[in-house]
CSV table of C-alpha atoms and ligand atoms in Angstrom, one decimal:
chain,number,residue,atom,x,y,z
A,25,MET,CA,21.9,83.9,-172.6
A,26,GLU,CA,21.3,86.9,-174.8
A,27,THR,CA,19.5,90.1,-173.5
A,28,VAL,CA,16.8,91.8,-175.4
A,29,SER,CA,19.2,94.4,-176.4
A,30,GLN,CA,21.7,92.1,-177.9
A,31,VAL,CA,18.9,90.2,-179.8
A,32,LEU,CA,17.9,93.7,-181.1
A,33,ASP,CA,21.5,94.4,-181.9
A,34,SER,CA,21.6,91.7,-184.5
A,35,ILE,CA,19.1,93.7,-186.7
A,36,ASP,CA,20.6,97.2,-186.1
A,37,ASP,CA,21.4,97.7,-189.6
A,38,VAL,CA,18.3,96.1,-191.4
A,39,GLY,CA,16.3,98.6,-193.2
A,40,ARG,CA,18.1,102.0,-192.1
A,41,ASP,CA,16.7,105.0,-194.1
A,42,PRO,CA,19.5,107.4,-194.6
A,43,ARG,CA,17.1,110.0,-196.0
A,44,ARG,CA,14.3,109.9,-193.3
A,45,GLY,CA,16.6,108.7,-190.4
A,46,GLY,CA,15.6,105.6,-188.4
A,47,TYR,CA,14.2,102.6,-190.3
A,48,SER,CA,11.8,101.9,-193.1
A,49,ARG,CA,10.8,98.3,-193.1
A,50,PRO,CA,7.3,98.1,-195.0
A,51,VAL,CA,5.8,94.7,-195.3
A,52,TYR,CA,7.4,92.3,-197.9
A,53,SER,CA,10.1,94.9,-198.6
A,54,ALA,CA,13.7,93.6,-198.7
A,55,ALA,CA,14.2,94.9,-195.0
A,56,GLU,CA,11.1,93.4,-193.8
A,57,LEU,CA,12.0,90.0,-195.6
A,58,ASP,CA,15.3,90.1,-194.0
A,59,LEU,CA,13.6,90.6,-190.5
A,60,ARG,CA,11.3,87.7,-191.2
A,61,SER,CA,14.4,85.6,-192.1
A,62,TRP,CA,15.9,86.7,-188.9
A,63,PHE,CA,13.2,85.8,-186.8
A,64,ILE,CA,12.9,82.5,-188.3
A,65,GLU,CA,16.6,81.6,-187.7
A,66,GLN,CA,16.2,83.0,-184.0
A,67,ALA,CA,13.2,80.8,-183.3
A,68,GLN,CA,14.9,77.7,-184.9
A,69,ARG,CA,18.0,78.4,-182.9
A,70,ARG,CA,15.8,78.2,-179.7
A,71,GLY,CA,14.3,74.9,-181.0
A,72,LEU,CA,10.9,76.4,-181.8
A,73,ASP,CA,9.0,74.9,-184.7
A,74,VAL,CA,8.0,77.7,-187.4
A,75,GLU,CA,5.3,78.0,-189.6
A,76,THR,CA,4.0,80.8,-191.6
A,77,ASP,CA,0.0,80.9,-191.9
A,78,ARG,CA,-2.2,81.6,-195.0
A,79,ASN,CA,-2.0,85.4,-194.1
A,80,GLY,CA,1.6,85.6,-193.8
A,81,ALA,CA,2.0,85.7,-190.0
A,82,ILE,CA,4.9,83.7,-188.6
A,83,TRP,CA,4.3,81.4,-185.6
A,84,ALA,CA,7.3,79.8,-183.8
A,85,TRP,CA,6.0,77.0,-181.5
A,86,TRP,CA,7.2,75.7,-178.3
A,87,GLY,CA,5.0,72.6,-178.0
A,88,SER,CA,2.6,71.4,-180.8
A,89,PRO,CA,-0.7,73.1,-181.2
A,90,SER,CA,-3.6,70.7,-181.3
A,91,SER,CA,-7.2,71.0,-181.9
A,92,SER,CA,-7.8,68.7,-179.1
A,93,GLY,CA,-5.2,69.7,-176.5
A,94,PRO,CA,-5.3,72.9,-174.4
A,95,GLN,CA,-5.4,76.2,-176.4
A,96,ALA,CA,-1.8,78.0,-176.6
A,97,LEU,CA,-0.3,80.9,-174.9
A,98,VAL,CA,0.7,83.4,-177.6
A,99,THR,CA,3.0,86.3,-177.5
A,100,GLY,CA,4.8,88.5,-180.2
A,101,SER,CA,4.2,91.6,-182.3
A,102,HIS,CA,5.3,93.0,-185.6
A,103,LEU,CA,8.5,93.5,-187.7
A,104,ASP,CA,7.3,96.0,-190.3
A,105,SER,CA,7.7,99.8,-189.4
A,106,VAL,CA,6.5,103.2,-190.5
A,107,PRO,CA,8.7,105.1,-192.9
A,108,GLY,CA,11.5,106.5,-190.8
A,109,GLY,CA,10.3,104.7,-187.7
A,110,GLY,CA,12.2,103.8,-184.4
A,111,ALA,CA,14.2,100.6,-183.7
A,112,PHE,CA,11.6,99.4,-181.1
A,113,ASP,CA,8.0,99.7,-182.3
A,114,GLY,CA,7.4,96.0,-183.2
A,115,PRO,CA,10.8,94.2,-183.0
A,116,LEU,CA,11.0,95.0,-179.3
A,117,GLY,CA,8.0,92.9,-178.6
A,118,VAL,CA,9.4,90.1,-180.8
A,119,ALA,CA,12.8,90.1,-179.3
A,120,SER,CA,11.4,90.3,-175.7
A,121,ALA,CA,9.3,87.2,-176.5
A,122,LEU,CA,12.6,85.4,-177.9
A,123,ALA,CA,14.3,86.5,-174.9
A,124,ALA,CA,11.5,85.3,-172.5
A,125,VAL,CA,11.7,81.9,-174.1
A,126,ASP,CA,15.3,81.7,-172.9
A,127,LYS,CA,14.4,82.8,-169.4
A,128,LEU,CA,11.6,80.2,-169.2
A,129,ARG,CA,14.0,77.6,-170.2
A,130,ALA,CA,16.6,78.8,-167.8
A,131,ARG,CA,14.0,78.7,-165.0
A,132,GLY,CA,13.1,75.1,-165.9
A,133,ILE,CA,9.8,75.8,-167.5
A,134,THR,CA,8.6,73.6,-170.5
A,135,ALA,CA,5.7,74.5,-172.6
A,136,GLY,CA,3.6,72.0,-174.4
A,137,GLU,CA,4.4,69.1,-172.5
A,138,GLY,CA,3.8,67.7,-169.0
A,139,GLY,CA,0.4,69.3,-168.8
A,140,ALA,CA,1.8,72.6,-169.7
A,141,ARG,CA,0.1,74.6,-172.9
A,142,PRO,CA,1.9,75.1,-176.1
A,143,LEU,CA,3.6,78.6,-176.4
A,144,ALA,CA,4.0,80.5,-179.4
A,145,VAL,CA,5.8,83.5,-180.6
A,146,THR,CA,4.4,85.4,-183.5
A,147,ALA,CA,4.9,88.2,-186.0
A,148,PHE,CA,2.1,89.6,-187.9
A,149,PRO,CA,2.5,91.4,-191.1
A,150,GLU,CA,1.5,94.9,-192.2
A,151,GLU,CA,0.8,96.2,-188.6
A,152,GLU,CA,1.6,99.7,-189.4
A,153,GLY,CA,-0.4,99.7,-192.9
A,154,SER,CA,2.7,101.6,-194.1
A,155,ARG,CA,2.5,100.1,-197.5
A,156,PHE,CA,-1.0,99.1,-198.4
A,157,GLY,CA,-3.0,101.6,-196.0
A,158,VAL,CA,-4.8,99.3,-193.4
A,159,ALA,CA,-3.0,98.9,-190.2
A,160,CYS,CA,-3.1,95.4,-188.4
A,161,LEU,CA,-3.8,94.0,-191.6
A,162,GLY,CA,-2.5,90.5,-190.8
A,163,SER,CA,-4.4,90.3,-187.7
A,164,ARG,CA,-7.5,91.9,-189.4
A,165,LEU,CA,-7.3,89.2,-192.1
A,166,MET,CA,-6.9,86.2,-189.7
A,167,SER,CA,-9.8,87.5,-187.4
A,168,GLY,CA,-12.0,88.3,-190.2
A,169,ALA,CA,-12.2,92.0,-189.4
A,170,ILE,CA,-11.5,92.8,-192.9
A,171,ASP,CA,-13.1,91.2,-196.1
A,172,ALA,CA,-10.5,89.0,-198.0
A,173,ASP,CA,-11.3,90.6,-201.4
A,174,ARG,CA,-10.9,94.2,-200.2
A,175,ALA,CA,-7.6,93.1,-198.6
A,176,ARG,CA,-6.4,91.4,-202.0
A,177,SER,CA,-7.3,94.8,-203.9
A,178,LEU,CA,-5.2,97.1,-201.6
A,179,THR,CA,-2.5,98.6,-203.6
A,180,ASP,CA,0.8,100.2,-202.6
A,181,ALA,CA,2.2,103.4,-204.0
A,182,ASP,CA,3.6,101.6,-206.9
A,183,GLY,CA,0.3,100.0,-207.8
A,184,ILE,CA,1.2,96.7,-206.6
A,185,THR,CA,-1.8,94.9,-205.0
A,186,PHE,CA,-1.7,93.1,-201.7
A,187,ALA,CA,-2.6,89.9,-203.5
A,188,GLU,CA,0.4,90.3,-205.8
A,189,ALA,CA,2.7,91.3,-203.0
A,190,ALA,CA,1.6,88.0,-201.0
A,191,ALA,CA,1.9,85.7,-204.1
A,192,ARG,CA,5.5,86.9,-204.7
A,193,HIS,CA,6.3,85.7,-201.1
A,194,GLY,CA,4.8,82.4,-201.3
A,195,LEU,CA,1.2,82.9,-200.1
A,196,ASP,CA,-1.6,81.8,-202.1
A,197,PRO,CA,-3.8,85.1,-202.4
A,198,GLN,CA,-7.0,82.9,-202.7
A,199,HIS,CA,-6.1,81.6,-199.2
A,200,LEU,CA,-6.0,85.1,-197.5
A,201,GLY,CA,-8.7,85.6,-195.1
A,202,ALA,CA,-10.3,84.5,-191.9
A,203,ASP,CA,-8.4,81.7,-190.3
A,204,PRO,CA,-10.8,80.3,-187.4
A,205,GLN,CA,-8.6,77.3,-187.0
A,206,ALA,CA,-5.5,79.4,-186.4
A,207,ILE,CA,-7.5,81.6,-184.0
A,208,ASP,CA,-9.0,78.3,-182.0
A,209,ARG,CA,-5.6,77.5,-181.3
A,210,VAL,CA,-4.9,80.6,-179.3
A,211,GLY,CA,-6.2,80.7,-175.5
A,212,GLN,CA,-4.5,84.0,-174.8
A,213,PHE,CA,-2.4,86.8,-176.6
A,214,VAL,CA,0.1,89.0,-174.7
A,215,GLU,CA,1.7,91.5,-176.9
A,216,LEU,CA,4.7,93.6,-175.3
A,217,HIS,CA,5.3,97.0,-176.9
A,218,VAL,CA,7.3,100.2,-176.6
A,219,GLU,CA,5.3,102.8,-175.1
A,220,GLN,CA,4.7,105.3,-177.9
A,221,GLY,CA,3.8,108.4,-175.8
A,222,ARG,CA,4.6,110.1,-172.4
A,223,GLY,CA,2.2,108.0,-170.5
A,224,GLN,CA,4.9,106.1,-168.3
A,225,ILE,CA,7.1,109.1,-168.0
A,226,ASP,CA,4.1,111.1,-166.6
A,227,LEU,CA,3.4,108.2,-164.0
A,228,GLY,CA,6.4,109.0,-162.1
A,229,PRO,CA,9.9,110.1,-161.8
A,230,ALA,CA,12.2,109.3,-165.0
A,231,GLY,CA,14.5,106.4,-164.0
A,232,GLY,CA,12.3,104.9,-161.3
A,233,ALA,CA,12.3,101.1,-162.0
A,234,GLU,CA,8.7,100.9,-160.7
A,235,ASN,CA,7.4,102.4,-163.9
A,236,SER,CA,9.6,100.5,-166.5
A,237,VAL,CA,6.9,98.2,-167.4
A,238,ALA,CA,3.0,99.1,-167.3
A,239,ILE,CA,0.1,96.9,-168.1
A,240,GLY,CA,-2.3,98.0,-171.0
A,241,THR,CA,-6.0,98.9,-170.3
A,242,SER,CA,-7.5,100.1,-173.4
A,243,ILE,CA,-6.7,101.2,-177.0
A,244,LEU,CA,-7.9,104.2,-178.3
A,245,GLY,CA,-10.3,104.0,-181.3
A,246,HIS,CA,-8.8,105.3,-184.5
A,247,GLY,CA,-9.4,105.4,-188.1
A,248,ARG,CA,-8.0,106.7,-191.4
A,249,TRP,CA,-9.8,108.5,-194.1
A,250,LYS,CA,-8.6,109.7,-197.5
A,251,PHE,CA,-9.4,113.1,-198.8
A,252,THR,CA,-9.5,113.7,-202.8
A,253,VAL,CA,-9.6,117.3,-203.9
A,254,ARG,CA,-10.0,118.0,-207.4
A,255,GLY,CA,-9.3,121.3,-209.2
A,256,GLN,CA,-7.7,122.2,-212.6
A,257,GLY,CA,-4.2,121.2,-213.5
A,258,ASN,CA,-2.6,124.1,-215.3
A,259,HIS,CA,0.6,126.1,-216.0
A,260,ALA,CA,2.1,127.9,-213.1
A,261,GLY,CA,3.6,130.7,-215.4
A,262,THR,CA,0.6,131.4,-217.6
A,263,THR,CA,-2.5,131.0,-215.3
A,264,LEU,CA,-3.4,134.3,-213.5
A,265,MET,CA,-4.0,133.8,-209.7
A,266,SER,CA,-7.7,134.6,-210.3
A,267,ASP,CA,-8.2,132.0,-212.8
A,268,ARG,CA,-7.0,129.1,-210.9
A,269,ALA,CA,-9.0,126.1,-209.1
A,270,ASP,CA,-5.8,125.0,-207.2
A,271,PRO,CA,-6.7,121.9,-205.1
A,272,MET,CA,-3.4,122.4,-203.0
A,273,VAL,CA,-4.9,125.6,-201.7
A,274,ALA,CA,-8.0,123.9,-200.6
A,275,ALA,CA,-5.9,121.2,-199.3
A,276,ALA,CA,-4.0,123.6,-197.1
A,277,GLN,CA,-7.2,124.9,-195.5
A,278,VAL,CA,-8.2,121.2,-195.0
A,279,VAL,CA,-5.0,120.7,-192.9
A,280,LEU,CA,-5.9,123.9,-190.9
A,281,ALA,CA,-9.3,122.6,-190.5
A,282,VAL,CA,-8.3,119.3,-189.1
A,283,GLN,CA,-5.9,120.7,-186.6
A,284,ARG,CA,-8.5,123.4,-185.2
A,285,VAL,CA,-11.5,120.9,-185.1
A,286,ALA,CA,-9.5,118.3,-183.1
A,287,ALA,CA,-7.9,120.9,-180.9
A,288,GLY,CA,-11.4,122.2,-179.8
A,289,ARG,CA,-12.4,118.6,-178.4
A,290,ASP,CA,-10.9,117.0,-175.3
A,291,ASP,CA,-9.1,113.7,-175.9
A,292,ALA,CA,-9.2,114.2,-179.7
A,293,ARG,CA,-6.4,113.5,-182.2
A,294,ALA,CA,-6.5,114.3,-185.8
A,295,THR,CA,-3.5,114.4,-188.2
A,296,ILE,CA,-2.8,114.9,-191.8
A,297,GLY,CA,0.6,112.8,-192.1
A,298,ARG,CA,0.4,112.3,-196.0
A,299,LEU,CA,-0.2,114.4,-198.8
A,300,GLN,CA,0.4,113.9,-202.4
A,301,PRO,CA,-0.5,116.4,-205.3
A,302,LEU,CA,-0.9,114.9,-208.7
A,303,PRO,CA,0.9,115.2,-210.9
A,304,GLY,CA,3.4,116.9,-208.5
A,305,GLY,CA,5.7,119.3,-210.4
A,306,THR,CA,7.2,122.6,-209.2
A,307,ASN,CA,5.9,124.6,-212.3
A,308,VAL,CA,2.5,122.7,-212.2
A,309,ILE,CA,-0.7,123.6,-210.5
A,310,ALA,CA,-1.9,120.2,-209.1
A,311,SER,CA,-5.0,118.8,-210.8
A,312,ALA,CA,-5.7,116.8,-207.6
A,313,VAL,CA,-4.5,116.5,-203.9
A,314,GLU,CA,-4.7,113.2,-202.1
A,315,MET,CA,-4.4,113.1,-198.4
A,316,TRP,CA,-4.8,110.8,-195.6
A,317,MET,CA,-6.3,111.7,-192.4
A,318,ASP,CA,-5.9,109.8,-189.1
A,319,VAL,CA,-8.6,110.5,-186.1
A,320,ARG,CA,-8.8,109.2,-182.8
A,321,HIS,CA,-10.9,109.7,-179.7
A,322,PRO,CA,-12.0,107.2,-176.9
A,323,ASP,CA,-15.8,107.8,-177.8
A,324,ASP,CA,-16.4,106.2,-181.3
A,325,SER,CA,-19.5,108.6,-181.7
A,326,VAL,CA,-17.3,111.7,-181.2
A,327,THR,CA,-14.6,110.4,-183.7
A,328,ALA,CA,-17.5,110.2,-186.1
A,329,ALA,CA,-18.8,113.8,-185.4
A,330,LEU,CA,-15.2,115.0,-185.6
A,331,VAL,CA,-14.8,113.6,-189.1
A,332,GLU,CA,-18.4,114.9,-190.3
A,333,THR,CA,-17.4,118.4,-189.1
A,334,ILE,CA,-13.9,118.3,-190.9
A,335,HIS,CA,-15.7,116.8,-194.0
A,336,GLY,CA,-18.0,119.9,-193.9
A,337,LYS,CA,-15.3,122.3,-193.5
A,338,ALA,CA,-13.3,120.7,-196.2
A,339,GLN,CA,-16.3,120.8,-198.6
A,340,ILE,CA,-16.7,124.8,-197.9
A,341,ALA,CA,-12.8,125.2,-198.3
A,342,ALA,CA,-13.0,123.3,-201.8
A,343,ALA,CA,-16.0,125.1,-202.9
A,344,ASN,CA,-14.1,128.5,-202.2
A,345,GLU,CA,-11.2,127.5,-204.3
A,346,GLY,CA,-13.6,126.2,-207.4
A,347,CYS,CA,-12.5,122.7,-206.3
A,348,THR,CA,-14.4,119.6,-205.2
A,349,VAL,CA,-13.5,117.1,-202.3
A,350,THR,CA,-14.4,113.5,-201.6
A,351,LEU,CA,-13.9,111.5,-198.4
A,352,THR,CA,-13.6,107.9,-198.0
A,353,GLU,CA,-13.1,105.9,-194.9
A,354,GLU,CA,-10.1,103.5,-195.3
A,355,SER,CA,-10.1,101.8,-192.0
A,356,TYR,CA,-11.6,102.0,-188.6
A,357,SER,CA,-11.0,100.4,-185.2
A,358,ASN,CA,-13.3,101.0,-182.2
A,359,THR,CA,-11.7,101.8,-178.8
A,360,VAL,CA,-10.9,98.5,-177.4
A,361,HIS,CA,-10.9,97.7,-173.7
A,362,LEU,CA,-8.5,94.6,-173.0
A,363,ASP,CA,-9.9,91.7,-171.4
A,364,ALA,CA,-10.4,92.6,-167.6
A,365,GLY,CA,-9.7,89.3,-166.3
A,366,LEU,CA,-6.4,88.8,-168.1
A,367,GLN,CA,-5.5,92.4,-167.1
A,368,SER,CA,-6.1,91.4,-163.3
A,369,ARG,CA,-4.0,88.3,-163.7
A,370,LEU,CA,-1.2,90.4,-165.1
A,371,HIS,CA,-1.4,92.7,-162.2
A,372,ASP,CA,-1.2,89.7,-159.8
A,373,LEU,CA,1.7,88.6,-161.5
A,374,LEU,CA,3.5,92.1,-161.8
A,375,PRO,CA,2.4,94.0,-158.5
A,376,GLN,CA,4.5,96.7,-159.2
A,377,ALA,CA,3.4,97.5,-162.8
A,378,PRO,CA,1.0,100.7,-163.3
A,379,SER,CA,-2.1,100.4,-165.6
A,380,LEU,CA,-1.6,102.5,-168.9
A,381,ALA,CA,-4.1,103.2,-171.9
A,382,THR,CA,-2.6,103.8,-175.2
A,383,GLY,CA,-3.3,105.9,-178.1
A,384,ALA,CA,-1.7,103.6,-180.6
A,385,GLY,CA,-3.2,100.8,-182.4
A,386,HIS,CA,-1.8,97.2,-182.1
A,387,ASP,CA,-2.7,93.7,-183.2
A,388,ALA,CA,-3.6,93.1,-179.5
A,389,GLY,CA,-6.4,95.4,-180.2
A,390,VAL,CA,-7.7,93.6,-183.3
A,391,LEU,CA,-7.2,90.2,-181.8
A,392,ALA,CA,-9.1,91.1,-178.5
A,393,ALA,CA,-12.2,90.6,-180.5
A,394,VAL,CA,-11.7,86.9,-180.8
A,395,VAL,CA,-9.3,86.0,-178.0
A,396,PRO,CA,-8.7,87.5,-174.5
A,397,SER,CA,-5.6,89.7,-175.1
A,398,ALA,CA,-3.4,91.9,-173.1
A,399,MET,CA,-0.5,94.3,-173.5
A,400,LEU,CA,2.6,95.2,-171.7
A,401,PHE,CA,4.3,98.6,-172.4
A,402,VAL,CA,8.0,99.3,-171.9
A,403,ARG,CA,9.0,102.9,-170.9
A,404,ASN,CA,10.1,105.2,-173.9
A,405,PRO,CA,12.1,108.0,-172.1
A,406,THR,CA,11.6,110.4,-175.1
A,407,GLY,CA,7.9,109.8,-175.2
A,408,ILE,CA,8.6,110.0,-179.1
A,409,SER,CA,7.5,107.1,-181.4
A,410,HIS,CA,6.9,106.6,-185.1
A,411,SER,CA,10.2,108.6,-185.4
A,412,PRO,CA,14.0,107.9,-185.2
A,413,GLU,CA,14.0,109.4,-181.5
A,414,GLU,CA,11.7,106.4,-180.2
A,415,TRP,CA,14.1,104.9,-177.6
A,416,VAL,CA,14.1,102.2,-174.9
A,417,GLU,CA,16.9,101.9,-172.2
A,418,ARG,CA,18.7,98.6,-172.0
A,419,ASP,CA,17.8,98.1,-168.4
A,420,ASP,CA,14.0,98.7,-169.3
A,421,ALA,CA,14.3,96.4,-172.1
A,422,ASP,CA,15.4,93.7,-169.6
A,423,ALA,CA,12.9,94.5,-167.1
A,424,GLY,CA,10.3,94.2,-169.7
A,425,ALA,CA,11.4,90.8,-171.0
A,426,ASP,CA,11.6,89.7,-167.2
A,427,ALA,CA,7.9,90.9,-166.9
A,428,LEU,CA,6.8,89.1,-170.0
A,429,ALA,CA,8.6,85.8,-168.7
A,430,ASP,CA,7.0,86.1,-165.4
A,431,VAL,CA,3.6,86.7,-167.2
A,432,LEU,CA,4.0,83.8,-169.6
A,433,GLU,CA,5.2,81.4,-166.6
A,434,GLY,CA,2.2,82.5,-164.7
A,435,LEU,CA,-0.3,81.9,-167.4
A,436,LEU,CA,1.2,78.6,-168.7
B,530,ZN,ZN1,3.9,98.8,-183.2
């Protein structure tokens, strides 16, 4: 039987990014398609029946789902990554689910027959929103949390729409969207994920086995907004400093305002992680700057107030530079409290595991609106994620797969 680390070793070289470090595996890129093929092959090798649904999520079934039979137990995560991400964010949950299937088999457990419910391992597309801008796009589509027309028209950096990308990979763009039949098959969803902050480290001494796996409680409310600052494109050599309407200078002040406003509020996080001058030349004063802001806070009304305050400061900064600024919301997810009954079941099954809230978004947070959902976190000794430094020790990965197998066995 393969360990989780051995399963992950087989994709160690897929999507490595020599410039950024780590991995770049945007949805429907060559790397992510390789991972999808890998997942299908791994599932088939384990005798699971694989299907891809109309939104591009892959389901590997142990036992057949049926509308008349019991609802399935579902586990899984995602295969795509942020630009220059770590090896574990997403694939750890998929690999642990595959390893858990092996462990259940070894324990003599059978899903989908003899009264036991079917079990599925899933991989959702575009969880990170790295290519089309909306995080958890696959689970949002399936659950109806995003309008299908809006999803179809999302574009990547090369101007390719999500509809075009989906069509290139065998999906019918007209069939993207809410899929109540797929959801009705699911009784519960359990996502195992690498911890993406210092939560588990701070719970106890590093290396203590008791904190290697934690049970999720809540997912921090988060959203993405786009600023467009417009000024006057011009020549860097002939335009006097006093004659400029330089949107980059205004944008720099917005970046600082984001940091100051969030730093002044407990539990707030706000980030400008992407900024794009147009046209983008060394000897060119930009005509516009686009930048994307991520804001998070446990209280959704505080998030709204933070965004409003930042917007006000951005308007002042833009006006002072002779520029204008617009702000549009690209996506928003409320703070999610994961199903209390399911959490309590997980605590019964994993009595050593502490509780942990997360500041990162997950498909489980989107699915929680339509099916009871739970999360397991595996300790990340660096406390760093969305970066090549993200890490999971082999022993902790094994403990995570054991915990997932215990949970699945208990819930089946
Ligand atoms: Zn993730």
